[in-house]
mmCIF file of C-alpha atoms and ligand atoms in Angstrom:
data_model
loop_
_atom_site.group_PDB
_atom_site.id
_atom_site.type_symbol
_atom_site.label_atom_id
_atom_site.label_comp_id
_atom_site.label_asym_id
_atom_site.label_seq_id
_atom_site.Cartn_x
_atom_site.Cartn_y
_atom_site.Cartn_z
ATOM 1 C CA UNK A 29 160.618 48.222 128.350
ATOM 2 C CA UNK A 30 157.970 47.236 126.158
ATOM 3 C CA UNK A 31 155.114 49.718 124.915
ATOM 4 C CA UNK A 32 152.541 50.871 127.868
ATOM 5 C CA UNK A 33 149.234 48.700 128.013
ATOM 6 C CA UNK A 34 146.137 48.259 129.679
ATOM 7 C CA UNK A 35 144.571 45.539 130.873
ATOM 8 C CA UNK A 36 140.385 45.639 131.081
ATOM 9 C CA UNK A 37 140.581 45.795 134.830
ATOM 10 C CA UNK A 38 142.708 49.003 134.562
ATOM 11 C CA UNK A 39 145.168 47.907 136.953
ATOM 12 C CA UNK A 40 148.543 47.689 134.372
ATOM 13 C CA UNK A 41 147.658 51.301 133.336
ATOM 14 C CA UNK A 42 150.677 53.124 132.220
ATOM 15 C CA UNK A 43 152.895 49.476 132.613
ATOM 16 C CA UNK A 44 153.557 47.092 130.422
ATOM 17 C CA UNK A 45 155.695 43.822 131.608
ATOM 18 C CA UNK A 46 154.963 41.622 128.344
ATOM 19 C CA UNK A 47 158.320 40.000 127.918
ATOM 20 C CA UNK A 48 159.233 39.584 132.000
ATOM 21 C CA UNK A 49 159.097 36.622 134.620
ATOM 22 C CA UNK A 50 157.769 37.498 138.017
ATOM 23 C CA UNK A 51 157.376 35.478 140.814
ATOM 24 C CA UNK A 52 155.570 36.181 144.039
ATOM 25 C CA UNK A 53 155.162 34.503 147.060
ATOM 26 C CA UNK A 54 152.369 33.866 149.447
ATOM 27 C CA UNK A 55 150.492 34.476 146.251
ATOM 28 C CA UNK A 56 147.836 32.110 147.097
ATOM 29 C CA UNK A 57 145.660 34.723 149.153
ATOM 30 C CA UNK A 58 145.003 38.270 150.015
ATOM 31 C CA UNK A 59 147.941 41.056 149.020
ATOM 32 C CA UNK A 60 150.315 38.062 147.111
ATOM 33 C CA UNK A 61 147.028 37.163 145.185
ATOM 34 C CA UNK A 62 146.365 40.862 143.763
ATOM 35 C CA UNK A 63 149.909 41.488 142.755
ATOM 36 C CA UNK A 64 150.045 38.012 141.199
ATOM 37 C CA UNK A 65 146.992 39.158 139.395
ATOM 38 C CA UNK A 66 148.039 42.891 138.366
ATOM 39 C CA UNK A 67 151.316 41.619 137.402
ATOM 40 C CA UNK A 68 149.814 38.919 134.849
ATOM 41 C CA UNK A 69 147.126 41.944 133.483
ATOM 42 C CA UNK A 70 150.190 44.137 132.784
ATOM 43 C CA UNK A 71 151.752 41.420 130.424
ATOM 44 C CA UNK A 72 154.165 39.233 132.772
ATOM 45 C CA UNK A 73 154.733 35.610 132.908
ATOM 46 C CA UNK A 74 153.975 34.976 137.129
ATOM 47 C CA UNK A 75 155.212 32.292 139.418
ATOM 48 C CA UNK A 76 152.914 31.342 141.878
ATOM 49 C CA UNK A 77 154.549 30.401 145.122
ATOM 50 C CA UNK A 78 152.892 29.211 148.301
ATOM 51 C CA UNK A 79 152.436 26.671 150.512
ATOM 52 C CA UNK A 80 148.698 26.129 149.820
ATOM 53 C CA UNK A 81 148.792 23.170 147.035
ATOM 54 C CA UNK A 82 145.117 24.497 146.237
ATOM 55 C CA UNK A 83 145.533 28.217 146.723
ATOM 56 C CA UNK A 84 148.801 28.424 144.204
ATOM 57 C CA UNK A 85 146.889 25.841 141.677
ATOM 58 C CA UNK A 86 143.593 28.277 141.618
ATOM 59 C CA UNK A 87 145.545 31.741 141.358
ATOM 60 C CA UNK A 88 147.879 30.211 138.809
ATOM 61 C CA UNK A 89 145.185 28.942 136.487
ATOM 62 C CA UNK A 90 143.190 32.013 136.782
ATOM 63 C CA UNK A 91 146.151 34.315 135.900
ATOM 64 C CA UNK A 92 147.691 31.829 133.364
ATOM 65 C CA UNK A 93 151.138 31.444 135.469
ATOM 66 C CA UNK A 94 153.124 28.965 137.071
ATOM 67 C CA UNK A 95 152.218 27.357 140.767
ATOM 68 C CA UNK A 96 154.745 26.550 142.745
ATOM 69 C CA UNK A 97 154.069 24.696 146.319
ATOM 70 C CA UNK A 98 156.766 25.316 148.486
ATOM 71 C CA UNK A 99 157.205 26.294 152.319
ATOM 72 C CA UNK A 100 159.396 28.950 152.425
ATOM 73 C CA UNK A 101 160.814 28.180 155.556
ATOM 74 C CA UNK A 102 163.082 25.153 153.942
ATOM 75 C CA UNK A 103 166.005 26.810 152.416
ATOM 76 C CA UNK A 104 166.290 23.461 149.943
ATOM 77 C CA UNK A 105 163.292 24.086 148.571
ATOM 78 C CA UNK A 106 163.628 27.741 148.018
ATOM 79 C CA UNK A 107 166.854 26.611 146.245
ATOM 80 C CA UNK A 108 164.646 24.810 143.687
ATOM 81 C CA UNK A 109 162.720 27.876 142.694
ATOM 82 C CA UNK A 110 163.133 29.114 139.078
ATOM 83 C CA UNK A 111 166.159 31.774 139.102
ATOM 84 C CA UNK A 112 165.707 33.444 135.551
ATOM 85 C CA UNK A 113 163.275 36.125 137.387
ATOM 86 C CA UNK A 114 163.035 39.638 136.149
ATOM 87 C CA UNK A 115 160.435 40.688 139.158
ATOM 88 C CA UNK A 116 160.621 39.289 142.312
ATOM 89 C CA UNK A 117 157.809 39.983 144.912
ATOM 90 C CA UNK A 118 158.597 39.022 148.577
ATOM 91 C CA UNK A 119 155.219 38.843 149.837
ATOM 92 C CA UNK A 120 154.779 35.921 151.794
ATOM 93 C CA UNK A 121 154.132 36.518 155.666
ATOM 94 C CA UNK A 122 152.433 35.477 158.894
ATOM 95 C CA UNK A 123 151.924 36.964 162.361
ATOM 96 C CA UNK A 124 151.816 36.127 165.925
ATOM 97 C CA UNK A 125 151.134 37.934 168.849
ATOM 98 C CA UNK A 126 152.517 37.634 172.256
ATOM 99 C CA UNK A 127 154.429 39.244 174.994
ATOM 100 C CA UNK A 128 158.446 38.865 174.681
ATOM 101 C CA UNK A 129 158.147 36.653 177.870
ATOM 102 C CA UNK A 130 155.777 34.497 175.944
ATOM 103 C CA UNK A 131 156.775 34.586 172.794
ATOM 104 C CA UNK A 132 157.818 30.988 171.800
ATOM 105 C CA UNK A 133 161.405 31.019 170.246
ATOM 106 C CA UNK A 134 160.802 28.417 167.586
ATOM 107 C CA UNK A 135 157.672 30.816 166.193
ATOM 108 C CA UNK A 136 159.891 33.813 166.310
ATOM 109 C CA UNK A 137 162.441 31.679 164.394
ATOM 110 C CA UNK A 138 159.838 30.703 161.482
ATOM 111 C CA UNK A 139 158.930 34.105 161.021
ATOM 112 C CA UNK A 140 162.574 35.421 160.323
ATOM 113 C CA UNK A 141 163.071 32.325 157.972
ATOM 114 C CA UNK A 142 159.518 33.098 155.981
ATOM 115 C CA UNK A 143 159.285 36.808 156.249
ATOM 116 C CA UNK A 144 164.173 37.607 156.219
ATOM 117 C CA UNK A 145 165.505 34.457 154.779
ATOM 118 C CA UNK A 146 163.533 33.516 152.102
ATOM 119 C CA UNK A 147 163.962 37.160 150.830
ATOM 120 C CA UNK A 148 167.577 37.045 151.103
ATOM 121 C CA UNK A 149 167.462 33.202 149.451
ATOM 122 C CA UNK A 150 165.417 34.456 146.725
ATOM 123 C CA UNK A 151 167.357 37.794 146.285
ATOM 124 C CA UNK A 152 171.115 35.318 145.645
ATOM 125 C CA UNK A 153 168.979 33.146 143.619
ATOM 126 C CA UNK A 154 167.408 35.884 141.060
ATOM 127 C CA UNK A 155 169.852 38.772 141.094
ATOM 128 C CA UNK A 156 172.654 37.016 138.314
ATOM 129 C CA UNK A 157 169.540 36.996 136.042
ATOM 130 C CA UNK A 158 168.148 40.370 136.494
ATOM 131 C CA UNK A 159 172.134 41.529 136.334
ATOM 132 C CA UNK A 160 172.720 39.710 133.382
ATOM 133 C CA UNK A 161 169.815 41.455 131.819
ATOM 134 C CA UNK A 162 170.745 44.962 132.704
ATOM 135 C CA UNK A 163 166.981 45.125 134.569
ATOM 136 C CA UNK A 164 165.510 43.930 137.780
ATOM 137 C CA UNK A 165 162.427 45.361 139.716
ATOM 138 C CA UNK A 166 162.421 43.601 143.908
ATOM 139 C CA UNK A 167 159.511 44.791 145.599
ATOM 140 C CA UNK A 168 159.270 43.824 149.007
ATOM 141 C CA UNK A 169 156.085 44.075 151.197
ATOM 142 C CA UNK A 170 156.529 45.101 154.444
ATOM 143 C CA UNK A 171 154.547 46.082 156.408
ATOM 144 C CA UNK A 172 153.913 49.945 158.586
ATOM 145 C CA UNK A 173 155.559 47.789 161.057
ATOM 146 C CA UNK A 174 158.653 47.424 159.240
ATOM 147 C CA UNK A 175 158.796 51.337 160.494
ATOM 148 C CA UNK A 176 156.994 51.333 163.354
ATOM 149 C CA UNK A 177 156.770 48.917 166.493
ATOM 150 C CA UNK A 178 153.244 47.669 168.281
ATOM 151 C CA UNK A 179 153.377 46.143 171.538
ATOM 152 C CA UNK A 180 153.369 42.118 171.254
ATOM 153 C CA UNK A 181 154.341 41.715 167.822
ATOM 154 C CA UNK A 182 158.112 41.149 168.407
ATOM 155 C CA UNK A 183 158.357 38.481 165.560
ATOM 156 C CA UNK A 184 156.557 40.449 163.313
ATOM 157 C CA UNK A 185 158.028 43.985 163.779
ATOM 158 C CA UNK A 186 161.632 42.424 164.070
ATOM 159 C CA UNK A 187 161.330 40.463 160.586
ATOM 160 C CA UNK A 188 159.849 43.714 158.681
ATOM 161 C CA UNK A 189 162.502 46.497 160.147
ATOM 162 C CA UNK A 190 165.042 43.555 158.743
ATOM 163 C CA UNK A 191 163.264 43.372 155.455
ATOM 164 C CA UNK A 192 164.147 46.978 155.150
ATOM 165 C CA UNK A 193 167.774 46.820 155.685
ATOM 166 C CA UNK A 194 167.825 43.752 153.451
ATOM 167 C CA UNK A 195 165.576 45.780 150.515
ATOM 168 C CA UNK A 196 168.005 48.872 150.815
ATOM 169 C CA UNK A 197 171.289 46.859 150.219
ATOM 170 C CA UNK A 198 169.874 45.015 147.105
ATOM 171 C CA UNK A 199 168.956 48.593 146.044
ATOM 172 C CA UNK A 200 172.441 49.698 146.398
ATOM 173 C CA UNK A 201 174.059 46.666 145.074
ATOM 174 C CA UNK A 202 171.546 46.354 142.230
ATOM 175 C CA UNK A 203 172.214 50.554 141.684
ATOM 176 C CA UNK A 204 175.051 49.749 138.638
ATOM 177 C CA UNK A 205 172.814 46.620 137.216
ATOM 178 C CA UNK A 206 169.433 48.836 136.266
ATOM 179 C CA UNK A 207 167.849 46.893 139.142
ATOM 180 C CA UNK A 208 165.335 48.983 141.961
ATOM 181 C CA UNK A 209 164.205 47.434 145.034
ATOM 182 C CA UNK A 210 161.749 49.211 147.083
ATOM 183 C CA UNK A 211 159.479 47.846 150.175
ATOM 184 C CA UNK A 212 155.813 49.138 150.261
ATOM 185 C CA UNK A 213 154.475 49.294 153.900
ATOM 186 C CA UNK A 214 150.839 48.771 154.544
ATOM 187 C CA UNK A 215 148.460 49.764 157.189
ATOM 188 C CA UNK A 216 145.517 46.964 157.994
ATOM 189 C CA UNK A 217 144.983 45.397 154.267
ATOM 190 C CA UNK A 218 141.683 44.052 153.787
ATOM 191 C CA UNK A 219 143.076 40.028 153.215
ATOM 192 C CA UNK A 220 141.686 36.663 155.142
ATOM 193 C CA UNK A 221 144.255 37.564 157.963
ATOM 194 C CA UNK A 222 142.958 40.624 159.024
ATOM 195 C CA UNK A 223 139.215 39.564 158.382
ATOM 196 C CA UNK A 224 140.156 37.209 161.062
ATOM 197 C CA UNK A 225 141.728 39.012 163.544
ATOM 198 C CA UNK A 226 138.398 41.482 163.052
ATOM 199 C CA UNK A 227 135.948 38.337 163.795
ATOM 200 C CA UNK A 228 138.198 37.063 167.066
ATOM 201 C CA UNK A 229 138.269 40.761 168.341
ATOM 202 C CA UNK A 230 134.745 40.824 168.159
ATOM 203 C CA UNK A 231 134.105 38.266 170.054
ATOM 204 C CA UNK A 232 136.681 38.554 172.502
ATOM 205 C CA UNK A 233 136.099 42.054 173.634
ATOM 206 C CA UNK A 234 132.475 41.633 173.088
ATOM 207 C CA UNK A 235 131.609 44.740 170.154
ATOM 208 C CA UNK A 236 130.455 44.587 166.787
ATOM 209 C CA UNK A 237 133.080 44.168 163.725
ATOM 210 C CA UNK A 238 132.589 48.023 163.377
ATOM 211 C CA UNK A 239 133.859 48.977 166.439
ATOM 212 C CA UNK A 240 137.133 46.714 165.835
ATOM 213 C CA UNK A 241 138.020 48.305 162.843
ATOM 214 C CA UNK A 242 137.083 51.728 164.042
ATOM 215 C CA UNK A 243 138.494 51.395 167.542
ATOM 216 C CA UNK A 244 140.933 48.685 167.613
ATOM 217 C CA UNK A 245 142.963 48.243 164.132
ATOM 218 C CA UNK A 246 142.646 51.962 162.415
ATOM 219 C CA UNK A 247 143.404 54.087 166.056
ATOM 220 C CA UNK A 248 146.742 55.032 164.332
ATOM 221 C CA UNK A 249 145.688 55.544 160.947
ATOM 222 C CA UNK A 250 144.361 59.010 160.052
ATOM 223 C CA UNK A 251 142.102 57.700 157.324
ATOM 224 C CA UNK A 252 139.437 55.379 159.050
ATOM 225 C CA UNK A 253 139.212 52.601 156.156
ATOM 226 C CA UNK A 254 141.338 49.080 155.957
ATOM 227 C CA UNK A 255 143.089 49.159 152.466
ATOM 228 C CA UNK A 256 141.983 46.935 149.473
ATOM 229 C CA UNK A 257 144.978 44.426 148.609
ATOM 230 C CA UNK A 258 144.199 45.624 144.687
ATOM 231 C CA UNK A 259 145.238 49.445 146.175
ATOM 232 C CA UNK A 260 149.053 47.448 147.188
ATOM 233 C CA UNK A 261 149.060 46.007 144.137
ATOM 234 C CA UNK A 262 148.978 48.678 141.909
ATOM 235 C CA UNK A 263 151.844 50.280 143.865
ATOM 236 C CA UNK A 264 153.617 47.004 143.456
ATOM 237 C CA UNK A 265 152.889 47.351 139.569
ATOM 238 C CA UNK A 266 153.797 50.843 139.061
ATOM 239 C CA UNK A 267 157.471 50.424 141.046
ATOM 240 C CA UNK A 268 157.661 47.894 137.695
ATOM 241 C CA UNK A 269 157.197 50.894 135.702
ATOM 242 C CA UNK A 270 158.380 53.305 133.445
ATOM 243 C CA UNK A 271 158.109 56.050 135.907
ATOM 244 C CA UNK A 272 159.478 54.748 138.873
ATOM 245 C CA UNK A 273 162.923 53.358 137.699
ATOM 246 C CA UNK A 274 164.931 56.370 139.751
ATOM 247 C CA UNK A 275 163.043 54.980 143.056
ATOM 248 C CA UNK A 276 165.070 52.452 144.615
ATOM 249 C CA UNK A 277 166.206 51.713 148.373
ATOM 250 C CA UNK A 278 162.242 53.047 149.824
ATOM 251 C CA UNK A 279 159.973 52.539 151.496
ATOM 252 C CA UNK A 280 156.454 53.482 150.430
ATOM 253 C CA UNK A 281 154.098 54.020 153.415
ATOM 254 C CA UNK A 282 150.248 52.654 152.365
ATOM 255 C CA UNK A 283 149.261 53.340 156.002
ATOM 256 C CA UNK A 284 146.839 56.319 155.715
ATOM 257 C CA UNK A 285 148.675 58.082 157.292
ATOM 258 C CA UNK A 286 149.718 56.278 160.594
ATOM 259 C CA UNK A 287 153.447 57.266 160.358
ATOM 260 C CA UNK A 288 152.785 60.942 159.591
ATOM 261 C CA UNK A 289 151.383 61.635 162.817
HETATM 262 P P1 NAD B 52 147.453 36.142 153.726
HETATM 263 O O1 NAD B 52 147.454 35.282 154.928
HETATM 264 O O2 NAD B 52 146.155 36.484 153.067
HETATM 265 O O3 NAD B 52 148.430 35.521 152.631
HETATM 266 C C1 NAD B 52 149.721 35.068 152.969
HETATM 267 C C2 NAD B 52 150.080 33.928 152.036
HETATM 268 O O4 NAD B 52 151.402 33.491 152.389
HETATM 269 C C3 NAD B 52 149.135 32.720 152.205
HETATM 270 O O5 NAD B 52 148.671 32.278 150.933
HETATM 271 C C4 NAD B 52 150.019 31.674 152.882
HETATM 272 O O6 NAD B 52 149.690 30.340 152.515
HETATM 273 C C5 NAD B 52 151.403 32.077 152.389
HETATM 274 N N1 NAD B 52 152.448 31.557 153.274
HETATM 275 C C6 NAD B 52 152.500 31.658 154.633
HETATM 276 N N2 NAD B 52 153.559 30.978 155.098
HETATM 277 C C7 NAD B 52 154.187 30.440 154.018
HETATM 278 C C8 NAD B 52 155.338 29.611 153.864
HETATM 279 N N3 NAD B 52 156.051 29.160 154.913
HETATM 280 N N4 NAD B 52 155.696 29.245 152.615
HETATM 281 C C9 NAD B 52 154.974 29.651 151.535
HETATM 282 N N5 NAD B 52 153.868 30.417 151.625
HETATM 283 C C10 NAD B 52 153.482 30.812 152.858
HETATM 284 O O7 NAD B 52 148.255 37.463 154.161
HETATM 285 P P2 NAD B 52 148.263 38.950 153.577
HETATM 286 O O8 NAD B 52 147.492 39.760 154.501
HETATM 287 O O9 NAD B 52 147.971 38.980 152.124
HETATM 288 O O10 NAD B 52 149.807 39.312 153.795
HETATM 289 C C11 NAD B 52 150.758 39.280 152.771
HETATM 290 C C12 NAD B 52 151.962 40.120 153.179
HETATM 291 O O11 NAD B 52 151.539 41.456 153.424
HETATM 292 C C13 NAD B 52 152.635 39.636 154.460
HETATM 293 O O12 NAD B 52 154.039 39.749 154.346
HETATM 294 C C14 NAD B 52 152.104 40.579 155.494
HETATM 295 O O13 NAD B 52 153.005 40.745 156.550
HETATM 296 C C15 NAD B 52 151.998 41.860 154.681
HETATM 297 N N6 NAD B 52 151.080 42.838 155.274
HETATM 298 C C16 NAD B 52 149.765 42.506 155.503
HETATM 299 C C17 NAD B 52 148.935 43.450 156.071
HETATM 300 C C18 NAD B 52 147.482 43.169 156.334
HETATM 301 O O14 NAD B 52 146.843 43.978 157.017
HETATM 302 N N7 NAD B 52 146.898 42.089 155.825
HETATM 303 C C19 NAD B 52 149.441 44.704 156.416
HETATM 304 C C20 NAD B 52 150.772 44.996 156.167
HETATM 305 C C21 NAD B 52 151.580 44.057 155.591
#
């Protein structure tokens, strides 16, 4: 591990990654974006990986890293993904909501490939390197639904609670190899999805934006505020730390408290 730096936004405090690859995906946008970001301010060399040609160009030339366009759901192009990765972020995700009786079989399927197979793609691809280096850091967001269910969310809840079986075997594999995975589990993040669903809620039930977030999103959540995708992102940065290398196989809960209660 290289000497502890900081970076002028303060968000590497305490972590220094000069020296290591990373690549994230979905790191065109909202919670990807900020960890891209954090990771590059603590010293790391970041892949950029999304589907967005223009998101992945912008965030890679801001954070001097490498874009990568590439839709996760096609296993031949995951394949083509650099493998000499020291930190791999499995970020990228989507949502849709329906009843089971509803809920069209071909969506479900994209979300397991995006939000379980890539991950597990990604995880055979990079984990020779991070072996052969006696170091590895696999942080994998998922989500307070990867420990929780909502009603109508069946693609969703059923990718994240496999994301967390998935995360805790590379921990214990990875155990021998000085290489910790860990899942960190939002509540509602602050990102273009969620700004979204806010706006459509308003409108369909009628109430101001407020109200939604108040009412609607946070009912669960002890601590009535979404989260800002910088506040995952430095948990993301600090499991690369010096501090947290006897955490491996958890699962952090960012959900202000939804899962205590
Ligand atoms: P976002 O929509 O802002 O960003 C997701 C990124 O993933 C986008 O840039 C998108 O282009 C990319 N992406 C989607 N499908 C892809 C594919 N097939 N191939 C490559 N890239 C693809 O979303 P976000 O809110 O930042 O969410 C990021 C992660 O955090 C997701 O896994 C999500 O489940 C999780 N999460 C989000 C929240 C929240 O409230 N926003 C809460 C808990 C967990």
């Amino acid at each position: 591990m290289t000497s502890a730096t900081t970076s002028a936004s303060g968000r590497s405090a305490g972590v220094g990654l000069a020296g290591r690859s990373a690549l994230v995906t979905g790191a065109g946008s909202g919670i990807g974006r900020s960890c891209a970001t954090a990771l590059a301010a603590a010293g790391a060399l970041v892949h950029v990986v999304d589907i967005d040609a223009r998101a992945a160009a912008s965030v890679a030339e801001e954070i001097g890293g490498r874009p990568h366009v590439v839709d996760l759901a096609r296993r031949e192009l995951v394949e083509e993904l650099p493998a000499d990765i020291d930190i791999l972020v499995n970020n990228a995700g989507l949502q849709h909501v329906a009843p089971l009786t509803e809920f069209p079989p071909e969506r479900f399927e994209h979300l397991q490939k995006v939000m379980v197979h890539a991950p597990f793609l990604l995880l055979r691809r990079t984990l020779p390197h991070m072996r052969a280096r006696g170091w590895g850091r696999i942080v994998n967001i998922s989500s307070v639904h990867g420990l929780r269910a909502s009603a109508f969310k069946a693609g969703y809840v059923t990718a994240k609670h496999a994301l967390e079986g998935l995360s805790k075997v590379a921990a214990l594999e990875g155990a021998p190899h000085g290489i910790t995975s860990n899942c960190v589990n939002p509540g509602y993040v602050r990102t273009p999805l969620v700004e979204q669903q806010i706006a459509a809620q308003a409108a369909a039930h009628g109430i101001a934006p407020e109200q939604v977030v108040g009412e609607v999103l946070l009912s669960r959540s002890a601590i009535k505020r979404l989260i800002e995708p910088e506040e995952v992102a430095a948990v993301a940065v600090w499991l690369c730390g010096p501090h947290a290398g006897y955490l491996t196989g958890a699962s952090i809960p960012l959900d202000g408290g939804w899962t205590a209660a």
